[in-house]
Short mmCIF file of C-alpha atoms in Angstrom, two decimals:
data_model
loop_
_atom_site.label_atom_id
_atom_site.label_comp_id
_atom_site.label_asym_id
_atom_site.label_seq_id
_atom_site.Cartn_x
_atom_site.Cartn_y
_atom_site.Cartn_z
CA MET A 1 44.23 -71.34 4.69
CA LYS A 2 42.99 -67.85 5.52
CA LYS A 3 39.48 -67.83 7.00
CA SER A 4 36.85 -65.22 5.91
CA LEU A 5 35.03 -63.16 8.55
CA PRO A 6 31.42 -64.17 9.24
CA ILE A 7 29.07 -61.92 7.28
CA HIS A 8 27.54 -60.26 10.38
CA VAL A 9 31.06 -59.37 11.66
CA ALA A 10 31.94 -57.84 8.27
CA ILE A 11 28.82 -55.68 8.32
CA ILE A 12 29.61 -54.42 11.83
CA ALA A 13 33.15 -53.57 10.72
CA ILE A 14 31.91 -51.54 7.78
CA VAL A 15 29.45 -49.65 9.95
CA LEU A 16 32.21 -48.83 12.49
CA LEU A 17 34.50 -47.68 9.68
CA PHE A 18 31.99 -45.17 8.37
CA SER A 19 30.93 -44.03 11.81
CA CYS A 20 34.56 -43.06 12.53
CA SER A 21 34.96 -41.09 9.37
CA GLU A 22 34.23 -37.31 8.99
CA PRO A 23 30.57 -36.47 9.69
CA ALA A 24 28.44 -35.50 6.69
CA PRO A 25 28.09 -31.72 6.33
CA GLU A 26 24.82 -30.31 7.65
CA LYS A 27 22.22 -29.65 5.03
CA LYS A 28 22.07 -25.91 4.38
CA GLU A 29 18.62 -24.49 5.12
CA LYS A 30 16.82 -23.54 1.91
CA ARG A 31 16.31 -19.83 1.50
CA PRO A 32 12.70 -18.79 1.07
CA ASN A 33 11.08 -17.44 -2.08
CA ILE A 34 9.63 -13.99 -1.49
CA ILE A 35 6.41 -12.75 -3.10
CA PHE A 36 5.51 -9.12 -2.40
CA ILE A 37 1.95 -8.34 -3.42
CA MET A 38 0.97 -4.70 -3.27
CA SER A 39 -2.14 -2.95 -4.44
CA ASP A 40 -2.51 0.83 -4.83
CA ASP A 41 -4.70 2.72 -2.31
CA HIS A 42 -6.29 -0.37 -0.82
CA ALA A 43 -7.97 0.65 2.43
CA TYR A 44 -7.72 -1.85 5.26
CA GLN A 45 -11.47 -1.25 5.73
CA ALA A 46 -11.97 -2.97 2.34
CA ILE A 47 -10.42 -6.30 3.35
CA SER A 48 -12.77 -8.67 5.17
CA ALA A 49 -9.98 -10.01 7.38
CA TYR A 50 -10.09 -6.52 8.98
CA ASP A 51 -13.76 -5.61 8.52
CA THR A 52 -16.63 -7.50 6.86
CA THR A 53 -18.86 -4.44 6.50
CA LEU A 54 -17.98 -3.56 2.87
CA ILE A 55 -16.68 -6.54 0.96
CA SER A 56 -15.64 -10.19 1.16
CA THR A 57 -12.01 -10.87 0.12
CA PRO A 58 -11.59 -14.61 0.79
CA ASN A 59 -8.31 -14.99 -1.16
CA ILE A 60 -6.52 -12.10 0.52
CA ASP A 61 -7.97 -13.32 3.84
CA ARG A 62 -6.24 -16.67 3.30
CA LEU A 63 -2.94 -15.01 4.15
CA ALA A 64 -4.36 -13.98 7.54
CA HIS A 65 -5.93 -17.38 8.21
CA GLU A 66 -2.68 -19.16 7.22
CA GLY A 67 -0.34 -16.49 8.56
CA MET A 68 -0.29 -13.18 10.40
CA LEU A 69 -2.61 -10.13 10.31
CA PHE A 70 -1.02 -6.87 11.39
CA THR A 71 -3.41 -4.36 12.98
CA ASN A 72 -0.97 -1.50 13.52
CA ALA A 73 0.89 -1.39 10.23
CA SER A 74 1.43 2.12 8.89
CA VAL A 75 3.35 4.11 6.30
CA THR A 76 5.96 6.83 6.73
CA ASN A 77 4.52 9.12 4.00
CA SER A 78 1.02 8.42 2.65
CA ILE A 79 1.41 9.01 -1.06
CA CYS A 80 2.13 6.49 -3.84
CA ALA A 81 5.63 6.96 -5.24
CA PRO A 82 7.29 7.99 -1.98
CA SER A 83 5.80 5.01 -0.19
CA ARG A 84 7.26 2.71 -2.86
CA ALA A 85 10.66 4.39 -2.51
CA VAL A 86 10.58 3.80 1.25
CA ILE A 87 9.72 0.14 0.69
CA LEU A 88 12.55 -0.42 -1.82
CA THR A 89 15.24 1.44 0.09
CA GLY A 90 14.31 0.85 3.72
CA LYS A 91 14.83 4.60 4.31
CA HIS A 92 12.54 7.49 5.14
CA SER A 93 11.59 9.87 2.32
CA HIS A 94 13.90 12.64 3.53
CA VAL A 95 16.84 10.17 3.35
CA ASN A 96 16.10 8.44 0.02
CA GLY A 97 15.12 11.80 -1.53
CA LYS A 98 11.71 10.75 -2.97
CA ILE A 99 9.63 13.06 -0.77
CA ASP A 100 6.65 13.33 -3.09
CA ASN A 101 5.30 12.42 -6.55
CA LEU A 102 7.03 15.43 -8.16
CA SER A 103 10.67 14.69 -7.21
CA PRO A 104 12.65 12.16 -9.24
CA PHE A 105 13.82 8.95 -7.60
CA ASP A 106 17.57 8.97 -6.95
CA THR A 107 18.74 5.86 -8.82
CA THR A 108 21.98 5.74 -6.80
CA ASN A 109 19.89 4.42 -3.89
CA VAL A 110 20.63 0.80 -3.04
CA THR A 111 17.39 -1.21 -2.97
CA PHE A 112 16.61 -4.58 -1.41
CA PRO A 113 15.92 -6.21 -4.83
CA MET A 114 19.43 -5.22 -5.90
CA LEU A 115 20.88 -6.89 -2.83
CA LEU A 116 18.73 -10.03 -3.24
CA GLN A 117 19.75 -10.25 -6.90
CA LYS A 118 23.40 -9.90 -5.95
CA GLY A 119 22.89 -12.53 -3.29
CA GLY A 120 21.70 -15.16 -5.72
CA TYR A 121 17.95 -14.52 -6.02
CA GLN A 122 16.19 -14.45 -9.35
CA THR A 123 14.11 -11.28 -9.43
CA ALA A 124 11.03 -10.10 -11.34
CA MET A 125 8.53 -7.25 -11.16
CA PHE A 126 5.10 -7.03 -12.85
CA GLY A 127 2.52 -4.26 -12.57
CA LYS A 128 2.66 -0.74 -11.18
CA LEU A 129 5.93 0.71 -9.92
CA HIS A 130 4.78 4.34 -10.47
CA PHE A 131 8.20 5.90 -10.97
CA GLY A 132 11.15 5.18 -13.30
CA ASN A 133 11.16 3.05 -16.44
CA ASN A 134 14.14 0.84 -15.71
CA PRO A 135 14.04 -0.47 -12.13
CA LYS A 136 17.38 -1.79 -10.89
CA GLY A 137 17.83 -5.23 -9.45
CA PHE A 138 15.38 -7.13 -11.67
CA ASP A 139 16.12 -9.89 -14.13
CA GLU A 140 12.77 -9.19 -15.81
CA PHE A 141 10.11 -6.51 -15.46
CA LYS A 142 6.92 -5.40 -17.17
CA ILE A 143 5.64 -2.26 -15.54
CA LEU A 144 2.92 0.27 -16.22
CA PRO A 145 4.04 3.75 -17.20
CA GLY A 146 3.15 6.15 -14.38
CA GLN A 147 -0.37 5.46 -13.14
CA GLY A 148 -1.13 3.07 -15.99
CA ASP A 149 -4.58 2.28 -17.41
CA TYR A 150 -7.33 -0.10 -16.29
CA TYR A 151 -8.29 -1.14 -19.83
CA ASN A 152 -5.93 -2.21 -22.63
CA PRO A 153 -2.86 -1.00 -20.69
CA ARG A 154 0.59 -0.27 -22.01
CA PHE A 155 3.56 -1.95 -20.30
CA ILE A 156 7.21 -0.95 -20.27
CA THR A 157 9.76 -3.77 -20.61
CA ALA A 158 13.55 -3.89 -20.87
CA THR A 159 13.22 -4.37 -24.66
CA GLY A 160 10.42 -1.89 -25.43
CA ASP A 161 6.75 -1.08 -24.83
CA THR A 162 3.77 -3.29 -25.48
CA THR A 163 -0.01 -2.75 -25.25
CA ILE A 164 -2.12 -5.67 -24.15
CA THR A 165 -5.86 -5.97 -24.67
CA GLY A 166 -7.84 -6.71 -21.54
CA TYR A 167 -8.24 -5.64 -17.91
CA VAL A 168 -5.10 -4.57 -16.04
CA THR A 169 -5.53 -6.70 -12.92
CA ASP A 170 -6.03 -9.87 -14.96
CA ILE A 171 -3.16 -8.99 -17.30
CA THR A 172 -0.71 -8.29 -14.48
CA THR A 173 -1.49 -11.73 -13.10
CA ASP A 174 -1.21 -13.35 -16.51
CA LEU A 175 2.27 -11.86 -16.92
CA THR A 176 3.24 -12.96 -13.43
CA LEU A 177 2.11 -16.57 -13.91
CA ASP A 178 3.70 -16.66 -17.37
CA TRP A 179 7.04 -15.83 -15.77
CA MET A 180 6.53 -18.34 -12.98
CA GLU A 181 5.74 -21.09 -15.43
CA LYS A 182 8.20 -20.40 -18.25
CA ARG A 183 11.19 -18.39 -17.09
CA ARG A 184 11.60 -18.99 -13.38
CA ASP A 185 14.97 -20.61 -12.61
CA THR A 186 14.01 -23.52 -10.37
CA THR A 187 17.62 -23.78 -9.08
CA LYS A 188 17.38 -20.39 -7.38
CA PRO A 189 15.16 -18.74 -4.80
CA PHE A 190 13.13 -15.91 -6.29
CA LEU A 191 11.84 -12.47 -5.43
CA LEU A 192 8.57 -11.63 -7.20
CA MET A 193 7.06 -8.17 -6.90
CA TYR A 194 3.42 -8.47 -8.05
CA LEU A 195 2.01 -4.92 -8.03
CA HIS A 196 -1.58 -3.99 -8.80
CA LYS A 197 -2.87 -0.66 -10.17
CA ALA A 198 -6.25 -1.23 -8.52
CA PRO A 199 -7.92 0.22 -6.58
CA HIS A 200 -6.33 3.54 -7.58
CA ARG A 201 -8.52 6.38 -8.86
CA SER A 202 -10.46 6.44 -11.27
CA TRP A 203 -11.78 3.00 -10.19
CA LEU A 204 -12.83 1.13 -13.36
CA PRO A 205 -14.02 -2.36 -12.44
CA ALA A 206 -13.74 -5.36 -14.73
CA ALA A 207 -16.77 -6.07 -16.89
CA ARG A 208 -17.69 -9.16 -14.83
CA HIS A 209 -18.03 -7.05 -11.66
CA TYR A 210 -19.74 -3.80 -12.44
CA PRO A 211 -23.22 -5.21 -13.13
CA GLU A 212 -23.24 -6.59 -9.55
CA PHE A 213 -21.40 -3.85 -7.66
CA THR A 214 -23.34 -0.95 -9.18
CA LYS A 215 -26.48 -2.37 -7.51
CA ASN A 216 -24.94 -2.47 -4.03
CA THR A 217 -25.75 -0.01 -1.22
CA TYR A 218 -23.19 0.57 1.52
CA PRO A 219 -23.54 1.85 5.09
CA LEU A 220 -22.52 5.46 5.57
CA PRO A 221 -19.39 6.15 7.67
CA LYS A 222 -20.06 7.79 11.02
CA THR A 223 -17.90 10.75 10.03
CA LEU A 224 -19.17 11.24 6.45
CA PHE A 225 -20.51 14.67 7.47
CA ASP A 226 -17.55 15.63 9.68
CA ASN A 227 -17.37 19.39 10.31
CA TYR A 228 -13.75 19.37 11.57
CA GLU A 229 -14.92 21.39 14.59
CA THR A 230 -11.86 20.85 16.85
CA ARG A 231 -9.25 20.72 14.10
CA GLY A 232 -7.22 23.40 12.44
CA GLU A 233 -6.96 24.76 8.93
CA ALA A 234 -5.45 21.63 7.36
CA ALA A 235 -8.52 19.45 7.61
CA LYS A 236 -10.85 22.28 6.66
CA THR A 237 -9.01 23.32 3.51
CA ALA A 238 -8.04 19.94 2.06
CA GLU A 239 -9.54 19.38 -1.39
CA MET A 240 -10.51 15.72 -1.14
CA GLY A 241 -14.16 16.04 -0.14
CA ILE A 242 -16.65 13.68 -1.72
CA LEU A 243 -19.18 16.47 -2.12
CA LYS A 244 -16.99 19.27 -3.51
CA ASP A 245 -13.97 17.57 -5.03
CA MET A 246 -15.09 14.20 -6.40
CA LEU A 247 -15.76 14.60 -10.12
CA LEU A 248 -18.94 13.38 -11.77
CA ARG A 249 -17.27 12.28 -15.04
CA TYR A 250 -13.76 11.22 -14.12
CA ASP A 251 -14.63 9.58 -10.81
CA LEU A 252 -18.29 8.66 -11.03
CA LYS A 253 -18.59 7.92 -14.74
CA VAL A 254 -21.37 10.34 -15.76
CA PRO A 255 -20.73 10.82 -19.52
CA LYS A 256 -19.66 14.24 -20.85
CA THR A 257 -22.74 14.46 -23.07
CA VAL A 258 -24.94 14.25 -19.97
CA LEU A 259 -22.91 16.85 -18.09
CA ASP A 260 -22.93 19.17 -21.09
CA ALA A 261 -26.70 18.95 -21.20
CA MET A 262 -26.79 19.81 -17.49
CA GLY A 263 -24.42 22.76 -17.98
CA ILE A 264 -21.69 21.16 -15.86
CA SER A 265 -18.02 21.48 -16.87
CA GLU A 266 -15.17 19.56 -15.22
CA ARG A 267 -11.39 19.73 -15.49
CA LEU A 268 -10.62 16.04 -16.05
CA GLY A 269 -11.66 13.57 -18.78
CA SER A 270 -13.28 10.13 -18.85
CA GLY A 271 -10.98 8.43 -16.34
CA GLY A 272 -9.91 5.79 -18.84
CA VAL A 273 -13.31 4.75 -20.26
CA ASP A 274 -12.26 6.04 -23.69
CA ARG A 275 -9.50 3.39 -23.87
CA MET A 276 -12.07 0.67 -24.17
CA ASN A 277 -12.55 -1.12 -27.49
CA PRO A 278 -16.07 -1.29 -29.01
CA GLU A 279 -16.96 -4.57 -27.33
CA GLN A 280 -15.78 -3.40 -23.90
CA ARG A 281 -17.51 -0.06 -24.30
CA ALA A 282 -20.82 -1.67 -25.24
CA ALA A 283 -20.76 -3.78 -22.04
CA TRP A 284 -19.89 -0.67 -20.03
CA ASP A 285 -22.57 1.52 -21.55
CA ALA A 286 -25.22 -1.13 -20.97
CA VAL A 287 -24.72 -0.70 -17.21
CA TYR A 288 -23.50 2.89 -16.74
CA ASP A 289 -25.80 4.75 -19.19
CA PRO A 290 -28.95 3.90 -17.16
CA ILE A 291 -27.14 5.13 -14.00
CA ALA A 292 -26.40 8.44 -15.74
CA ARG A 293 -30.01 8.83 -16.91
CA ASP A 294 -31.24 8.17 -13.38
CA PHE A 295 -28.82 10.77 -12.04
CA THR A 296 -30.10 13.50 -14.39
CA GLU A 297 -33.62 12.83 -13.10
CA GLN A 298 -32.60 12.96 -9.46
CA PHE A 299 -30.14 15.86 -9.60
CA PRO A 300 -32.63 18.79 -9.62
CA GLN A 301 -34.06 17.57 -6.29
CA MET A 302 -30.70 16.91 -4.63
CA ASN A 303 -29.28 19.01 -1.81
CA ASP A 304 -25.72 18.83 -0.50
CA SER A 305 -26.58 15.93 1.77
CA THR A 306 -28.33 13.77 -0.78
CA LEU A 307 -25.70 14.53 -3.44
CA THR A 308 -22.96 13.49 -0.97
CA VAL A 309 -24.70 10.21 -0.30
CA TRP A 310 -25.24 9.57 -4.06
CA LYS A 311 -21.58 10.30 -4.75
CA PHE A 312 -20.47 8.13 -1.82
CA GLN A 313 -22.47 5.13 -3.07
CA ARG A 314 -21.20 5.48 -6.65
CA TYR A 315 -17.64 5.85 -5.37
CA LEU A 316 -17.75 2.73 -3.25
CA GLN A 317 -19.48 0.66 -5.92
CA ASP A 318 -16.63 1.16 -8.37
CA TYR A 319 -13.80 1.23 -5.80
CA LEU A 320 -14.90 -2.09 -4.28
CA GLY A 321 -15.62 -3.52 -7.74
CA THR A 322 -11.94 -3.13 -8.61
CA ILE A 323 -10.94 -4.84 -5.37
CA ALA A 324 -13.08 -7.87 -6.29
CA SER A 325 -10.74 -8.44 -9.23
CA VAL A 326 -7.63 -8.01 -7.08
CA ASP A 327 -8.92 -10.66 -4.69
CA GLU A 328 -9.72 -13.10 -7.49
CA ASN A 329 -6.25 -12.68 -8.99
CA VAL A 330 -4.46 -13.06 -5.66
CA GLY A 331 -6.34 -16.36 -5.44
CA ARG A 332 -4.98 -17.38 -8.85
CA LEU A 333 -1.40 -16.82 -7.64
CA LEU A 334 -1.91 -18.61 -4.31
CA ASP A 335 -3.52 -21.54 -6.09
CA TYR A 336 -0.52 -21.72 -8.44
CA LEU A 337 1.88 -21.90 -5.48
CA ASP A 338 -0.18 -24.79 -4.03
CA ALA A 339 -0.29 -26.63 -7.34
CA GLU A 340 3.48 -26.31 -7.85
CA ASN A 341 4.38 -27.25 -4.25
CA LEU A 342 5.89 -23.78 -3.66
CA THR A 343 3.73 -22.70 -0.74
CA GLU A 344 5.83 -24.21 2.05
CA ASN A 345 8.98 -22.32 1.23
CA THR A 346 7.51 -19.04 0.12
CA LEU A 347 7.08 -15.89 2.20
CA VAL A 348 4.01 -14.05 0.84
CA VAL A 349 3.15 -10.44 1.75
CA TYR A 350 -0.06 -8.57 0.91
CA THR A 351 -0.08 -4.85 1.55
CA SER A 352 -0.87 -1.49 -0.02
CA ASP A 353 1.28 1.59 -0.60
CA GLN A 354 -0.93 3.33 1.97
CA GLY A 355 -4.48 3.37 3.27
CA PHE A 356 -7.41 5.33 1.79
CA TYR A 357 -10.46 7.25 2.88
CA LEU A 358 -13.76 5.58 2.06
CA GLY A 359 -15.91 8.49 3.09
CA GLU A 360 -14.48 8.89 6.59
CA HIS A 361 -14.28 12.62 7.43
CA GLY A 362 -16.16 13.18 4.14
CA TRP A 363 -13.05 12.34 2.17
CA PHE A 364 -11.54 10.17 -0.51
CA ASP A 365 -7.77 9.90 -1.24
CA LYS A 366 -5.04 9.68 1.45
CA ARG A 367 -2.05 11.97 2.50
CA PHE A 368 -3.11 12.82 6.06
CA MET A 369 -1.76 11.08 9.16
CA TYR A 370 -5.29 10.23 10.29
CA ASN A 371 -5.74 6.48 10.58
CA GLU A 372 -7.57 5.68 7.33
CA SER A 373 -4.60 6.79 5.20
CA PHE A 374 -1.78 6.37 7.74
CA LYS A 375 -2.60 2.74 8.49
CA THR A 376 -2.18 0.17 5.75
CA PRO A 377 -3.27 -3.48 5.39
CA LEU A 378 -0.54 -6.03 6.05
CA LEU A 379 -1.02 -9.78 5.88
CA ILE A 380 1.99 -12.15 5.78
CA ARG A 381 2.20 -15.92 5.38
CA TRP A 382 5.34 -17.97 5.87
CA PRO A 383 4.61 -21.62 6.66
CA ASN A 384 6.61 -23.20 9.49
CA ILE A 385 7.80 -19.77 10.63
CA ILE A 386 4.56 -17.88 11.27
CA THR A 387 1.89 -19.53 13.35
CA PRO A 388 -1.40 -19.57 11.34
CA ASN A 389 -4.25 -17.28 12.26
CA THR A 390 -2.04 -14.95 14.31
CA THR A 391 -2.92 -11.28 14.96
CA GLU A 392 -0.10 -8.87 15.69
CA ASP A 393 -0.65 -5.38 17.11
CA GLU A 394 2.94 -4.11 17.32
CA LEU A 395 3.79 -0.87 15.52
CA VAL A 396 5.34 -1.80 12.18
CA GLN A 397 5.87 0.26 9.01
CA ASN A 398 6.57 -0.06 5.29
CA LEU A 399 10.07 1.06 6.33
CA ASP A 400 10.61 -2.48 7.68
CA PHE A 401 10.12 -4.58 4.54
CA ALA A 402 13.64 -4.25 3.15
CA GLN A 403 15.42 -5.47 6.27
CA THR A 404 12.82 -8.20 6.79
CA PHE A 405 13.36 -9.66 3.36
CA LEU A 406 17.15 -9.42 3.59
CA GLU A 407 17.25 -11.20 6.96
CA ALA A 408 14.88 -13.91 5.66
CA ALA A 409 17.29 -14.43 2.74
CA GLY A 410 20.35 -14.50 5.02
CA ILE A 411 21.79 -11.30 3.49
CA ASP A 412 23.21 -8.50 5.60
CA ALA A 413 21.34 -5.21 5.39
CA PRO A 414 23.29 -2.00 4.86
CA ASP A 415 23.89 0.02 8.02
CA ASP A 416 22.03 3.05 6.65
CA MET A 417 18.69 1.26 6.33
CA GLN A 418 16.33 2.61 8.95
CA GLY A 419 13.70 -0.09 9.46
CA GLU A 420 13.59 -3.14 11.66
CA SER A 421 13.28 -6.76 10.55
CA LEU A 422 9.94 -8.34 11.39
CA LEU A 423 11.36 -11.82 11.79
CA SER A 424 11.19 -11.71 15.59
CA LEU A 425 7.44 -10.98 15.34
CA PHE A 426 7.01 -13.75 12.80
CA LYS A 427 8.48 -16.15 15.36
CA GLY A 428 6.42 -14.83 18.25
CA GLU A 429 9.47 -13.33 19.96
CA LYS A 430 7.73 -10.12 21.02
CA ASP A 431 10.09 -9.41 23.90
CA SER A 432 12.83 -8.43 21.43
CA TRP A 433 10.55 -5.92 19.66
CA THR A 434 11.22 -2.59 21.37
CA ARG A 435 9.59 0.00 19.07
CA ASP A 436 7.01 2.06 20.96
CA ALA A 437 6.42 4.84 18.41
CA VAL A 438 6.51 5.46 14.65
CA TYR A 439 7.35 8.56 12.63
CA TYR A 440 5.47 10.15 9.72
CA HIS A 441 6.23 13.09 7.39
CA TYR A 442 4.13 14.28 4.42
CA TYR A 443 5.57 16.88 2.02
CA GLU A 444 3.44 17.35 -1.14
CA TYR A 445 1.99 20.83 -0.66
CA PRO A 446 0.96 23.00 -2.38
CA ALA A 447 -0.22 20.35 -4.84
CA GLU A 448 -3.14 18.10 -5.73
CA HIS A 449 -5.74 17.87 -2.87
CA THR A 450 -3.97 20.68 -0.94
CA VAL A 451 -3.15 18.60 2.14
CA LYS A 452 -0.72 20.68 4.18
CA ARG A 453 2.78 19.55 5.07
CA HIS A 454 2.94 17.80 8.42
CA TYR A 455 4.97 15.43 10.49
CA GLY A 456 4.08 13.49 13.59
CA ILE A 457 4.52 10.58 15.98
CA ALA A 458 2.12 7.76 16.81
CA THR A 459 2.10 5.32 19.68
CA LYS A 460 -0.57 2.75 20.37
CA LYS A 461 -2.40 5.29 22.61
CA TYR A 462 -1.72 8.73 21.09
CA LYS A 463 -1.01 10.59 17.89
CA LEU A 464 0.68 14.00 17.77
CA MET A 465 0.87 15.96 14.50
CA HIS A 466 2.45 19.27 13.53
CA PHE A 467 1.24 21.09 10.39
CA TYR A 468 3.80 23.55 9.05
CA TYR A 469 5.02 25.58 6.02
CA ASP A 470 2.17 28.10 5.71
CA VAL A 471 0.64 27.30 9.12
CA ASP A 472 1.91 26.34 12.57
CA GLN A 473 -0.72 24.10 14.11
CA TRP A 474 -0.64 21.05 16.35
CA GLU A 475 -3.13 18.23 16.85
CA LEU A 476 -3.26 15.47 19.47
CA TYR A 477 -5.59 12.51 19.48
CA ASP A 478 -6.31 10.03 22.27
CA LEU A 479 -6.66 6.88 20.10
CA GLU A 480 -8.21 4.79 22.92
CA LYS A 481 -11.01 7.28 23.63
CA ASP A 482 -11.39 8.72 20.14
CA ALA A 483 -11.02 6.04 17.50
CA THR A 484 -12.46 8.26 14.76
CA GLU A 485 -9.89 11.05 15.48
CA THR A 486 -12.48 13.85 15.52
CA ASN A 487 -11.57 15.41 18.87
CA ASN A 488 -8.27 17.32 18.90
CA VAL A 489 -7.19 17.51 22.56
CA TYR A 490 -3.91 19.39 22.04
CA GLU A 491 -5.10 22.40 24.05
CA ALA A 492 -7.00 20.40 26.70
CA PRO A 493 -5.50 21.03 30.19
CA GLU A 494 -5.64 17.37 31.18
CA TYR A 495 -3.42 16.40 28.21
CA GLN A 496 -0.61 18.92 28.70
CA GLU A 497 1.70 16.41 30.35
CA ILE A 498 1.07 13.99 27.46
CA VAL A 499 1.83 16.79 24.98
CA LYS A 500 5.12 17.48 26.73
CA GLU A 501 6.11 13.80 26.76
CA LEU A 502 5.17 13.25 23.10
CA LYS A 503 7.05 16.35 21.94
CA MET A 504 10.16 15.02 23.67
CA LYS A 505 9.66 11.64 22.06
CA LEU A 506 9.03 13.30 18.67
CA ALA A 507 12.32 15.24 18.95
CA GLU A 508 14.15 11.99 19.82
CA ILE A 509 12.67 10.05 16.90
CA ARG A 510 13.37 12.86 14.45
CA GLU A 511 16.99 12.85 15.55
CA LYS A 512 17.11 9.06 15.25
CA TYR A 513 15.86 9.16 11.69
CA ARG A 514 17.93 12.27 10.83
CA ASP A 515 15.01 14.55 10.07
CA SER A 516 14.74 18.20 11.16
CA ASP A 517 13.07 21.53 10.46
CA ALA A 518 16.33 22.64 8.77
CA LEU A 519 16.13 19.70 6.34
CA SER A 520 12.47 20.47 5.64
CA LYS A 521 13.46 24.05 4.79
CA GLN A 522 16.17 22.75 2.44
CA TYR A 523 13.55 20.76 0.52
CA ILE A 524 11.22 23.79 0.42
CA ASP A 525 14.03 26.00 -0.93
CA LEU A 526 14.98 23.40 -3.53
CA TYR A 527 11.38 23.14 -4.72
CA LYS A 528 11.07 26.90 -5.02
CA GLU A 529 14.27 26.93 -7.04
CA LYS A 530 12.90 24.26 -9.42
CA GLY A 531 9.61 26.03 -9.72
CA TYR A 532 7.56 23.21 -8.13
CA ILE A 533 6.15 25.64 -5.58
CA GLU A 534 6.03 29.42 -5.33
#
């Protein structure tokens, strides 16, 4: 009779049989979700992770505490639509063709959302794109037309337009969370572009914030009364001064009836206040009408200095009031990720399309290569990749986002993209980061705010700028000795060797990025032909 094997011997035999078979395939690493949060004109000075002087932004700050805060992030062209084109294409403005807000975006450009979509990502965009009504590479989008409106905004969708009652920052988040909850394909990684209108001019806060913020008083910037003594014509002729160029009605909400009674006429309208419904308008008037009455009483006694200070305070009250809503709504999204167990495998970016002047040099707006508009906030969280509470001072730009996201997704970037992936910095591998200078080029002149065309190079220590077209002027700043960039040392004898070195480096970087004076002239000639400039 055949004997059976003892049970323990049988078990050993089975284990040996399986151990000799083909090994199980390695588990493929899960590709990260990507959430790109961008506000419009959000100054880094107005994020408390950078500076606690003006406002507390605890939800945005979470991304720094749980991830990485970049202190030397900058843009290649400090104006809204061109910055967005650089982000999408990973190419400088002169290469992607969107050099300013006037020129159309060349839709033959390949963008990183198109590549992610092709590579298996579900893609969605909500909020402010600023150009184009049918963005490529998105499974779903709801975007504001042009600048959009703060109250009761209209949205463009693939199937038609819709107007939604409420406040734009809240609505953009509502639309985003609705997609996350109801239409996100949980079998795919996703790219979500969550894009805020705020804090773009004309700075209308949500009703819950303006009663508080209109009572605040803010410290004056050291350079509020800058006289541009060592600088050339560009700084002196720009039309973005708080005193002379900030409008009482459009920007600072003094009603037309009040201005008419004072004999003051302005070129722009209400800044969006007239879009409010009766309930919204009643809440607004209850706070802003007393401010207007107080202004009419003070105005006859005001000189240029006191009027500048009054305008500055009103400006910051509303500008920062809009940011309070952005911070709250970023918190809503981050809380959703936590509640749905999505945080661990999601790369989250918070940035702006550029920086903004909050009274520095007496200005509002952006456009110049001076720090307040050239530098932009950048906070990135990616659990298990980025060490929490890390500060990074390497020179990075909005040019780098496309290649960063593609590498994170395991997708090859096209050879003609011009940025550098930030993944090595995420992992703390600073030795492999070799960039020692960044390039900038601003084109939109003559135009709104009359900031002259200029290009330049910035290192951690110096910044060299060349203003051209109707002038030929150079500026050099020693960033270590002159953080406020008020002392142009281009002509100083002790800096002539630095000037020589930086001009050589500028020529090299322009060649690297395929920019030149000849190309600038081609754009100028094209614009003259189209009638954009004379």
